[in-house]
Coordinates of C-alpha atoms in Angstrom, one line a residue:
X27 CA 72.9 114.2 65.8
X28 CA 75.6 116.8 66.0
X29 CA 76.0 120.4 64.8
X30 CA 77.5 119.3 61.5
X31 CA 75.5 116.3 60.5
X32 CA 72.7 113.9 61.4
X33 CA 71.9 110.3 60.7
X34 CA 68.6 109.5 59.3
X35 CA 66.9 106.1 59.3
X36 CA 64.7 105.4 56.3
X37 CA 63.0 102.4 54.7
X38 CA 63.2 101.8 51.0
X39 CA 62.3 98.7 49.0
X40 CA 61.4 97.0 52.1
X41 CA 65.0 97.4 53.5
X42 CA 66.4 99.7 56.2
X43 CA 69.1 102.4 55.3
X44 CA 71.0 105.1 57.4
X45 CA 71.6 108.3 55.5
X46 CA 74.4 110.6 56.6
X47 CA 72.9 114.3 56.0
X48 CA 75.7 117.0 56.2
X49 CA 73.7 120.0 57.3
X50 CA 75.9 122.7 55.9
X51 CA 75.3 121.8 52.2
X52 CA 72.5 119.2 52.5
X53 CA 74.8 116.5 50.9
X54 CA 73.1 113.2 51.8
X55 CA 75.0 109.7 51.6
X56 CA 73.3 106.3 52.0
X57 CA 75.6 104.4 54.3
X58 CA 74.8 101.2 52.1
X59 CA 74.1 100.8 48.4
X60 CA 70.3 101.4 47.6
X61 CA 70.7 99.2 44.4
X62 CA 71.6 96.2 46.3
X63 CA 73.2 96.2 49.8
X64 CA 73.6 92.5 49.6
X65 CA 75.8 92.5 46.6
X66 CA 77.8 95.3 48.1
X67 CA 78.2 93.1 51.3
X68 CA 79.4 90.2 49.2
X69 CA 81.9 92.3 47.5
X70 CA 83.1 93.9 50.7
X71 CA 83.6 90.7 52.7
X72 CA 86.1 89.4 50.1
X73 CA 88.4 92.0 51.8
X74 CA 88.1 90.5 55.2
X75 CA 91.3 88.5 55.7
X76 CA 91.0 85.1 57.3
X77 CA 94.4 85.0 58.9
X78 CA 94.3 88.6 60.2
X79 CA 92.8 90.9 62.9
X80 CA 90.3 92.8 60.7
X81 CA 89.4 96.3 61.9
X82 CA 86.3 97.6 60.1
X83 CA 85.3 101.1 60.3
X84 CA 81.3 101.3 60.0
X85 CA 78.8 98.8 60.1
X86 CA 75.9 100.4 57.9
X87 CA 72.8 98.5 58.2
X88 CA 74.6 95.3 59.0
X89 CA 74.1 93.5 55.6
X90 CA 77.9 92.8 55.6
X91 CA 77.7 91.1 58.9
X92 CA 74.9 88.9 57.7
X93 CA 77.2 87.5 55.1
X94 CA 80.3 87.5 57.1
X95 CA 78.9 85.3 59.9
X96 CA 79.1 82.2 57.5
X97 CA 82.8 82.9 56.6
X98 CA 85.9 81.6 58.3
X99 CA 88.0 84.3 59.8
X100 CA 90.1 84.9 63.0
X101 CA 88.4 88.1 64.3
X102 CA 86.6 91.2 63.1
X103 CA 86.4 94.2 65.3
X104 CA 84.0 96.8 64.0
X105 CA 84.0 100.5 65.1
X106 CA 80.7 102.5 64.3
X107 CA 81.7 106.4 64.0
X108 CA 77.9 107.4 64.3
X109 CA 76.1 106.5 67.5
X110 CA 72.8 107.1 65.7
X111 CA 73.4 104.1 63.5
X112 CA 71.3 101.9 65.6
X113 CA 71.8 98.1 65.2
X114 CA 68.6 95.9 64.6
X115 CA 67.9 92.9 66.6
X116 CA 69.1 90.4 64.0
X117 CA 72.8 92.2 63.9
X118 CA 72.8 92.4 67.7
X119 CA 72.2 88.7 67.9
X120 CA 75.0 87.9 65.4
X121 CA 77.3 89.7 67.4
X122 CA 76.3 88.3 70.7
X123 CA 76.6 84.8 69.6
X124 CA 80.0 85.1 67.8
X125 CA 83.3 84.7 69.5
X126 CA 85.0 86.3 66.6
X127 CA 83.1 89.5 66.0
X128 CA 83.3 92.5 68.3
X129 CA 81.4 95.8 68.0
X130 CA 82.0 99.3 69.6
X131 CA 80.8 102.7 69.0
X132 CA 83.6 105.5 68.4
X133 CA 82.5 107.2 71.8
X134 CA 83.3 103.8 73.4
X135 CA 86.6 102.8 71.9
X136 CA 89.8 103.7 73.3
X137 CA 93.3 103.0 72.4
X138 CA 93.7 100.9 75.6
X139 CA 91.0 98.6 74.2
X140 CA 92.6 98.6 70.8
X141 CA 95.9 97.7 72.6
X142 CA 94.2 94.7 74.2
X143 CA 92.9 93.4 70.7
X144 CA 96.3 93.9 69.1
X145 CA 98.1 92.1 72.1
X146 CA 95.4 89.4 72.0
X147 CA 96.2 88.6 68.4
X148 CA 99.9 89.3 68.6
X149 CA 102.1 87.9 65.8
X150 CA 99.1 88.4 63.3
X151 CA 98.8 91.3 60.9
X152 CA 96.1 93.9 61.2
X153 CA 93.8 94.6 58.3
X154 CA 92.0 98.0 58.5
X155 CA 89.0 98.5 56.1
X156 CA 86.5 101.3 55.7
X157 CA 83.0 100.3 55.1
X158 CA 81.8 101.1 51.4
X159 CA 80.2 104.7 51.3
X160 CA 81.7 105.6 54.7
X161 CA 84.8 107.2 53.2
X162 CA 82.4 110.1 51.7
X163 CA 81.0 111.0 55.2
X164 CA 82.8 112.7 58.0
X165 CA 86.6 112.5 57.5
X166 CA 87.5 114.0 60.9
X167 CA 85.6 110.9 62.7
X168 CA 87.2 108.4 60.3
X169 CA 90.7 109.9 61.1
X170 CA 89.9 109.9 64.7
X171 CA 89.2 106.2 64.6
X172 CA 92.4 105.7 62.5
X173 CA 94.3 107.8 65.2
X174 CA 93.0 105.7 68.1
X175 CA 94.2 102.6 66.2
X176 CA 97.4 103.9 65.7
X177 CA 97.8 105.2 69.4
X178 CA 96.8 101.6 70.6
X179 CA 99.6 100.1 68.5
X180 CA 102.1 102.6 69.9
X181 CA 100.9 101.9 73.4
X182 CA 101.5 98.2 72.7
X183 CA 105.0 98.9 71.8
X184 CA 105.5 100.9 74.9
X185 CA 104.1 98.0 77.0
X186 CA 106.3 95.6 75.2
X187 CA 109.4 97.6 75.8
X188 CA 108.4 98.0 79.5
X189 CA 108.2 94.4 79.9
X190 CA 111.5 93.9 78.1
X191 CA 113.4 96.5 80.3
X192 CA 111.7 95.5 83.7
X193 CA 111.3 91.7 83.5
X194 CA 114.4 91.0 85.6
X195 CA 113.4 93.4 88.2
X196 CA 109.9 92.1 88.3
X197 CA 111.4 88.8 89.7
X198 CA 114.5 90.0 91.7
X199 CA 112.8 92.9 93.6
X200 CA 109.9 90.8 95.0
X201 CA 112.3 88.1 95.7
X202 CA 114.6 90.4 97.9
X203 CA 111.5 91.8 99.5
X204 CA 110.5 88.4 100.8
X205 CA 113.1 89.3 103.6
X206 CA 110.6 91.8 105.0
X207 CA 107.2 91.4 103.2
X208 CA 106.6 88.2 105.0
X209 CA 106.1 89.8 108.2
X210 CA 104.2 92.9 106.9
X211 CA 100.6 93.6 108.0
X212 CA 98.2 92.7 105.0
X213 CA 95.8 95.3 103.5
X214 CA 93.2 92.8 103.8
X215 CA 93.2 93.5 107.7
X216 CA 91.7 96.9 107.0
X217 CA 89.0 96.3 104.5
X218 CA 86.1 98.7 104.6
X219 CA 87.5 100.2 107.8
X220 CA 87.6 103.8 106.4
X221 CA 83.9 103.9 105.4
X222 CA 82.5 107.3 105.7
X223 CA 86.1 108.9 105.5
X224 CA 87.6 111.3 103.1
X225 CA 90.9 110.9 101.4
X226 CA 93.3 113.2 99.3
X227 CA 95.0 111.2 96.7
X228 CA 98.1 113.3 95.8
X229 CA 100.1 112.7 92.8
X230 CA 103.2 114.7 91.6
X231 CA 101.8 116.4 88.6
X232 CA 102.4 120.3 88.2
X233 CA 99.0 121.3 89.6
X234 CA 100.2 119.8 93.1
X235 CA 102.1 122.9 93.8
X236 CA 99.0 125.3 93.4
X237 CA 97.0 123.2 95.8
X238 CA 99.4 123.0 98.7
X239 CA 97.4 125.7 100.5
X240 CA 94.2 123.6 100.2
X241 CA 96.2 120.3 101.4
X242 CA 97.5 122.4 104.6
X243 CA 93.9 123.7 105.2
X244 CA 92.1 120.2 105.3
X245 CA 95.2 118.0 106.5
X246 CA 93.4 117.3 109.9
X247 CA 90.1 116.5 108.3
X248 CA 91.2 114.1 105.6
X249 CA 93.5 111.1 105.2
X250 CA 96.3 112.1 102.9
X251 CA 97.7 109.4 100.6
X252 CA 100.8 110.3 98.7
X253 CA 101.3 108.4 95.4
X254 CA 105.0 107.5 95.1
X255 CA 106.9 110.4 94.0
X256 CA 104.4 113.0 95.4
X257 CA 106.0 112.4 98.8
X258 CA 109.0 114.7 98.2
X259 CA 106.5 117.4 97.0
X260 CA 104.6 117.2 100.2
X261 CA 107.5 117.1 102.6
X262 CA 109.2 120.1 100.8
X263 CA 106.2 122.1 101.8
X264 CA 106.1 120.7 105.4
X265 CA 103.1 118.4 104.9
X266 CA 103.6 114.8 106.1
X267 CA 101.1 112.3 104.4
X268 CA 99.2 109.7 106.5
X269 CA 100.2 107.0 104.0
X270 CA 102.6 106.5 101.1
X271 CA 102.0 104.1 98.4
X272 CA 104.8 102.5 96.4
X273 CA 104.7 99.7 93.6
X274 CA 107.5 100.7 91.1
X275 CA 110.5 98.2 91.0
X276 CA 113.0 100.5 89.3
X277 CA 116.2 101.9 91.3
X278 CA 115.4 105.1 89.9
X279 CA 112.3 105.2 92.0
X280 CA 114.2 104.7 95.0
X281 CA 117.1 107.2 94.2
X282 CA 114.9 110.2 92.9
X283 CA 112.0 109.9 95.3
X284 CA 112.8 107.9 98.6
X285 CA 116.7 108.1 99.1
X286 CA 117.5 110.0 102.2
X287 CA 113.9 111.2 102.5
X288 CA 112.8 111.9 106.3
X289 CA 109.5 110.0 106.3
X290 CA 108.7 107.3 108.9
X291 CA 105.1 107.0 108.3
X292 CA 103.2 104.0 107.0
X293 CA 104.1 102.8 103.4
X294 CA 101.6 100.8 101.7
X295 CA 103.7 98.7 99.3
X296 CA 103.5 96.0 96.5
X297 CA 105.7 93.2 96.8
X298 CA 107.4 94.3 93.5
X299 CA 108.3 97.8 95.0
X300 CA 112.2 98.4 94.9
X301 CA 113.8 96.6 97.7
X302 CA 116.0 99.6 98.8
X303 CA 112.6 101.6 99.6
X304 CA 111.5 98.7 101.8
X305 CA 114.8 98.1 103.3
X306 CA 115.7 101.6 104.2
X307 CA 112.1 102.7 105.6
X308 CA 112.2 102.9 109.5
X309 CA 108.4 103.1 109.7
X310 CA 105.6 100.5 109.6
X311 CA 104.5 98.8 106.4
X312 CA 101.0 97.5 104.9
X313 CA 101.4 95.1 102.2
X314 CA 99.2 95.2 99.1
X315 CA 100.0 93.4 95.8
X316 CA 99.7 93.2 92.0
X317 CA 98.3 90.2 90.2
X318 CA 101.3 90.4 88.0
X319 CA 103.5 89.4 91.1
X320 CA 103.5 85.6 91.5
X321 CA 106.3 85.4 94.0
X322 CA 104.7 87.4 96.7
X323 CA 101.4 85.7 96.1
X324 CA 103.1 82.2 96.5
X325 CA 104.0 83.1 100.3
X326 CA 101.2 85.7 101.0
X327 CA 98.0 84.4 99.4
X328 CA 95.8 86.3 102.0
X329 CA 97.1 89.6 100.5
X330 CA 94.7 91.3 98.2
X331 CA 96.3 91.4 94.7
X332 CA 94.8 94.2 92.5
X333 CA 94.8 94.3 88.6
X334 CA 98.2 95.5 87.4
X335 CA 98.2 99.1 86.3
X336 CA 101.0 101.4 84.9
X337 CA 100.5 104.2 87.6
X338 CA 101.0 104.2 91.2
X339 CA 98.0 106.6 91.3
X340 CA 95.6 104.1 89.9
X341 CA 97.0 101.4 92.3
X342 CA 96.3 103.9 95.2
X343 CA 92.7 104.5 93.9
X344 CA 92.0 100.7 94.0
X345 CA 93.6 100.6 97.5
X346 CA 91.2 103.6 98.8
X347 CA 88.1 101.9 97.3
X348 CA 89.1 98.5 99.0
X349 CA 89.7 100.4 102.4
X350 CA 85.9 101.7 102.0
X351 CA 86.5 105.5 101.6
X352 CA 83.5 107.4 100.8
X353 CA 85.0 110.4 99.1
X354 CA 88.4 110.9 97.2
X355 CA 89.8 114.3 95.9
X356 CA 92.6 113.8 93.3
X357 CA 95.4 116.3 93.5
X358 CA 98.2 116.7 91.1
X359 CA 96.6 114.1 88.9
X360 CA 97.0 116.1 85.6
X361 CA 97.9 113.3 83.2
X362 CA 98.9 116.2 81.0
X363 CA 101.7 118.4 80.2
X364 CA 101.5 121.9 81.8
X365 CA 104.0 124.2 80.0
X366 CA 105.8 121.0 78.8
X367 CA 106.2 119.6 82.3
X368 CA 104.5 116.7 84.2
X369 CA 106.4 117.0 87.7
X370 CA 105.5 119.5 90.3
X371 CA 108.0 121.8 92.0
X372 CA 109.4 120.1 94.9
X373 CA 109.5 116.7 93.2
X374 CA 112.9 115.3 92.2
X375 CA 112.9 115.2 88.4
X376 CA 114.4 112.3 86.3
X377 CA 116.6 113.2 83.7
X378 CA 114.6 113.9 80.6
X379 CA 111.2 114.3 82.4
X380 CA 110.6 117.8 81.8
X381 CA 110.3 120.2 78.7
X382 CA 108.3 117.6 76.7
X383 CA 106.6 118.2 73.6
X384 CA 103.0 117.0 73.1
X385 CA 102.7 113.4 71.5
X386 CA 98.8 113.7 71.5
X387 CA 95.8 115.9 72.7
X388 CA 93.0 114.8 75.0
X389 CA 89.8 116.4 76.6
X390 CA 90.7 118.4 79.5
X391 CA 88.8 119.6 82.6
X392 CA 88.9 123.0 81.4
X393 CA 86.8 122.3 78.3
X394 CA 89.6 122.5 75.7
X395 CA 92.1 119.9 74.6
X396 CA 95.3 119.4 76.6
X397 CA 98.8 118.1 75.6
X398 CA 99.9 114.8 76.9
X399 CA 102.3 111.8 76.3
X400 CA 101.6 108.3 75.3
X401 CA 102.9 107.2 78.7
X402 CA 100.4 109.5 80.4
X403 CA 97.6 108.6 78.1
X404 CA 98.1 104.9 79.2
X405 CA 97.7 106.1 82.8
X406 CA 94.6 108.1 81.8
X407 CA 93.0 105.2 80.1
X408 CA 93.8 103.0 83.0
X409 CA 92.1 105.5 85.3
X410 CA 89.0 105.4 83.1
X411 CA 89.0 101.6 83.1
X412 CA 89.2 101.4 87.0
X413 CA 86.9 104.2 87.7
X414 CA 84.3 102.5 85.4
X415 CA 84.5 99.4 87.5
X416 CA 83.6 101.4 90.9
X417 CA 80.3 101.5 92.5
X418 CA 79.5 105.3 92.2
X419 CA 77.0 105.1 95.0
X420 CA 79.9 103.8 97.4
X421 CA 82.5 106.2 96.5
X422 CA 82.5 109.9 95.1
X423 CA 85.7 111.0 93.3
X424 CA 86.5 114.5 92.3
X425 CA 89.5 116.0 90.4
X426 CA 90.9 119.3 91.5
X427 CA 93.3 119.7 88.4
X428 CA 91.9 122.4 86.4
X429 CA 94.1 122.2 83.4
X430 CA 94.5 118.3 83.6
X431 CA 93.1 115.6 81.5
X432 CA 89.5 114.7 82.0
X433 CA 89.0 111.4 83.7
X434 CA 85.8 109.6 82.6
X435 CA 83.4 109.4 85.4
X436 CA 85.4 111.9 87.7
X437 CA 84.1 115.4 88.1
X438 CA 86.0 118.3 88.1
X439 CA 85.5 120.7 91.0
X440 CA 87.3 124.1 91.5
X441 CA 89.4 123.8 94.7
X442 CA 87.8 127.0 96.0
X443 CA 84.3 125.3 96.1
X444 CA 85.5 122.3 98.2
X445 CA 84.4 122.4 101.9
X446 CA 85.3 119.5 104.0
X447 CA 83.6 119.4 107.4
X448 CA 84.4 117.3 110.7
X449 CA 87.7 115.4 111.4
X450 CA 89.3 112.3 110.5
X451 CA 89.2 109.1 112.6
X452 CA 92.5 107.5 113.7
X453 CA 91.9 103.9 112.2
X454 CA 95.4 102.6 111.7
X455 CA 97.7 103.2 114.4
X456 CA 101.5 102.4 114.2
X457 CA 101.5 100.1 117.2
X458 CA 99.3 97.5 115.3
X459 CA 101.6 97.5 112.2
X460 CA 104.8 95.6 111.6
X461 CA 108.1 97.2 110.9
X462 CA 111.1 95.5 109.2
X463 CA 112.4 92.4 110.7
X464 CA 114.8 91.2 107.9
X465 CA 114.8 87.5 109.2
X466 CA 113.6 85.7 106.1
X467 CA 116.8 85.2 104.2
X468 CA 116.6 81.3 104.4
X469 CA 113.3 81.5 102.2
X470 CA 115.0 83.7 99.7
X471 CA 118.1 81.1 99.4
X472 CA 115.4 78.2 99.0
X473 CA 113.7 80.2 96.2
X474 CA 117.1 81.0 94.5
X475 CA 118.0 77.3 94.8
X476 CA 114.7 76.5 92.9
X477 CA 115.5 79.0 90.2
X478 CA 119.0 77.3 89.8
X479 CA 117.4 73.8 89.5
X480 CA 115.0 75.2 86.8
X481 CA 117.8 76.4 85.0
X482 CA 119.4 73.1 84.8
X483 CA 116.3 71.8 83.6
X484 CA 115.8 74.3 80.8
X485 CA 119.5 73.6 79.8
X486 CA 118.9 69.9 79.6
X487 CA 115.8 70.3 77.6
X488 CA 117.3 72.9 75.1
X489 CA 120.2 70.6 74.5
X490 CA 117.9 67.8 73.5
X491 CA 116.0 70.3 71.2
X492 CA 119.3 71.4 69.5
X493 CA 120.0 67.9 68.4
X494 CA 117.0 68.0 65.9
X495 CA 117.7 68.5 62.3
X496 CA 115.9 71.8 61.9
X497 CA 115.4 71.6 58.2
X498 CA 113.5 68.5 58.1
X499 CA 111.0 67.9 61.0
X500 CA 108.8 64.7 60.9
X501 CA 105.7 64.4 62.8
X502 CA 107.3 62.3 65.4
X503 CA 110.0 64.9 65.8
X504 CA 107.2 67.5 66.5
X505 CA 105.5 65.3 69.0
X506 CA 109.0 64.9 70.7
X507 CA 109.4 68.7 70.8
X508 CA 105.9 69.2 72.1
X509 CA 106.5 66.6 74.9
X510 CA 109.8 68.4 75.9
X511 CA 108.0 71.9 76.0
X512 CA 105.2 70.2 78.1
X513 CA 107.8 69.0 80.5
X514 CA 109.4 72.4 80.7
X515 CA 106.1 74.0 81.5
X516 CA 105.6 71.5 84.3
X517 CA 108.0 73.3 86.3
X518 CA 105.8 75.5 88.4
X519 CA 108.5 78.2 88.8
X520 CA 108.7 78.4 85.0
X521 CA 104.9 78.4 84.2
X522 CA 103.7 80.5 87.2
X523 CA 106.5 83.0 87.5
X524 CA 108.9 83.4 84.6
X525 CA 106.4 82.9 81.7
X526 CA 104.2 85.4 83.3
X527 CA 106.9 88.1 82.6
X528 CA 107.3 87.0 79.1
X529 CA 103.7 87.5 78.2
X530 CA 104.5 88.9 74.7
X531 CA 106.5 85.9 73.6
X532 CA 104.0 83.4 75.1
X533 CA 101.0 85.2 73.5
X534 CA 102.7 85.2 70.2
X535 CA 103.4 81.7 70.2
X536 CA 100.0 80.7 71.5
X537 CA 98.5 82.7 68.5
X538 CA 100.7 81.0 65.9
X539 CA 99.7 77.6 67.3
X540 CA 95.9 78.5 67.5
X541 CA 95.5 80.4 64.4
X542 CA 98.4 79.5 61.9
X543 CA 98.8 75.8 62.3
X544 CA 95.0 74.8 62.9
X545 CA 94.6 73.0 59.6
X546 CA 94.1 69.5 58.4
X547 CA 97.4 69.1 56.5
X548 CA 100.5 70.5 58.1
X549 CA 103.4 70.6 55.9
X550 CA 107.3 70.0 56.7
X551 CA 107.5 73.8 56.4
X552 CA 104.9 74.3 59.0
X553 CA 106.5 71.9 61.4
X554 CA 109.8 73.7 60.9
X555 CA 108.3 77.0 61.8
X556 CA 106.5 75.4 64.9
X557 CA 109.8 73.8 66.2
X558 CA 111.8 77.1 65.6
X559 CA 109.2 79.2 67.5
X560 CA 109.3 76.6 70.4
X561 CA 113.0 76.5 70.7
X562 CA 113.2 80.4 70.4
X563 CA 110.9 80.7 73.5
X564 CA 113.0 78.0 75.5
X565 CA 116.4 80.1 74.5
X566 CA 114.5 83.2 75.9
X567 CA 113.6 81.3 79.2
X568 CA 117.2 80.2 79.4
X569 CA 118.4 83.9 78.9
X570 CA 116.0 85.1 81.4
X571 CA 117.0 82.7 84.1
X572 CA 120.7 83.5 83.4
X573 CA 120.1 87.1 83.7
X574 CA 118.5 86.8 87.0
X575 CA 121.0 84.2 88.6
X576 CA 123.9 86.3 87.5
X577 CA 122.5 89.5 88.9
X578 CA 124.7 90.9 91.8
X579 CA 121.6 91.6 94.0
X580 CA 121.0 87.9 94.6
X581 CA 124.6 86.4 94.5
X582 CA 124.7 86.5 98.4
X583 CA 121.7 84.2 98.4
X584 CA 123.4 81.5 96.2

């Protein structure tokens, strides 16, 4: 129940109904037909598309689901706006036993979850339906669900563009880093070594500056971790962090935040971090990794690999949990725009990264809505997801950003109320860590040779594919194409490394084969489309290999 409405559960004609009751004017709406919810359900499920991702707002008393379970369809995602609509045991059983039905209450759904469903069914249309009678209920809640679906779709486009823009760097940077990362200390050596300790996870949001006095006050009692760009913000205030975390592969990350920076402390780096940062750092390293990086993992299997995340701060939080910290304070972790800005003073600002206009609004730590961007919202949802996986008895996390976005499961505390007692233990000393050696160039040369050989194989297979008559594809032709594609994917470097960075292309092709062509009779047109899609992906692989091998950064290794 909320202040504006309540949901009542009633029984009429031996059937259970939920009734939406608008308290202001005592307007009551049954969420199912009282005449015949069964006939209503039969009519409604005709709108469910068998070849699309169906997103249904509202479940009512579950009558339509009992009819739907016997139908043939790809997937139905149901979002219920009213948490007082309690599912009965038979409805729960249907959802539990079905691979193609998912259910969420509005309070649990996020655009990140929607983004995951849209990506999972990439290449298929989405069909958004509102359960009968729900349209007459709370328009604010219905519009909120539609907005979340829209935001999920936008996030997918952002992620797709990110993959497209960075896919070359995600091969070349970890490749170049092998010169050094093969000798770096592994984060695994320090698992749980910081149990009982307190950390400050410092990000570069606008509120960093106002918390500088607090950081100076407690710096001898806590371990300070600067997340990427926060390093300059701290150094400009004469604060040297104990550790700096780096994962971003872009050259902008180096030029804006690390070039000519006087820091010789410990870097905790992912294998995908920009190679200039690693090459030019004079201090020690600890190697962590991301599961999207198959190159570093191939050579350093013992190094812990964390789920890939869009934010170095989320990467850092995973590291802090792995190291065993008992308490973490988030500083500068606004995840929102403060006066149109998302960088603090003292942090080098990229071009066009200040004076933003709000793209959406989220719940803030101050109790009101705060403005943010889709990019920052993706970071927020990633925080929510990771925090949700952590054992709250093992680690306590607090956010000091008064005007920042609210992270689910993280308590906001005013900085004035924070008291930290005792000191910090010196657990990792520089003498036990490895510095750069730069002696593994032969490994890079061998890897580049492997890429070159893979390119030859791709060119050879594509030449055979292009000999086909694309306008008339027989069953035997299709079998030959599938055999060639299987031969291509048997190349480990293609399957495990390059295709991993073409996830949107691969997912779209997989969906087309799984959902579009799974039928008893496959026509000539179906076979033509299959072959065109496979050739399109092979051409994309060929282009990808060419871009990597022609990049100036690896010319010296050829």
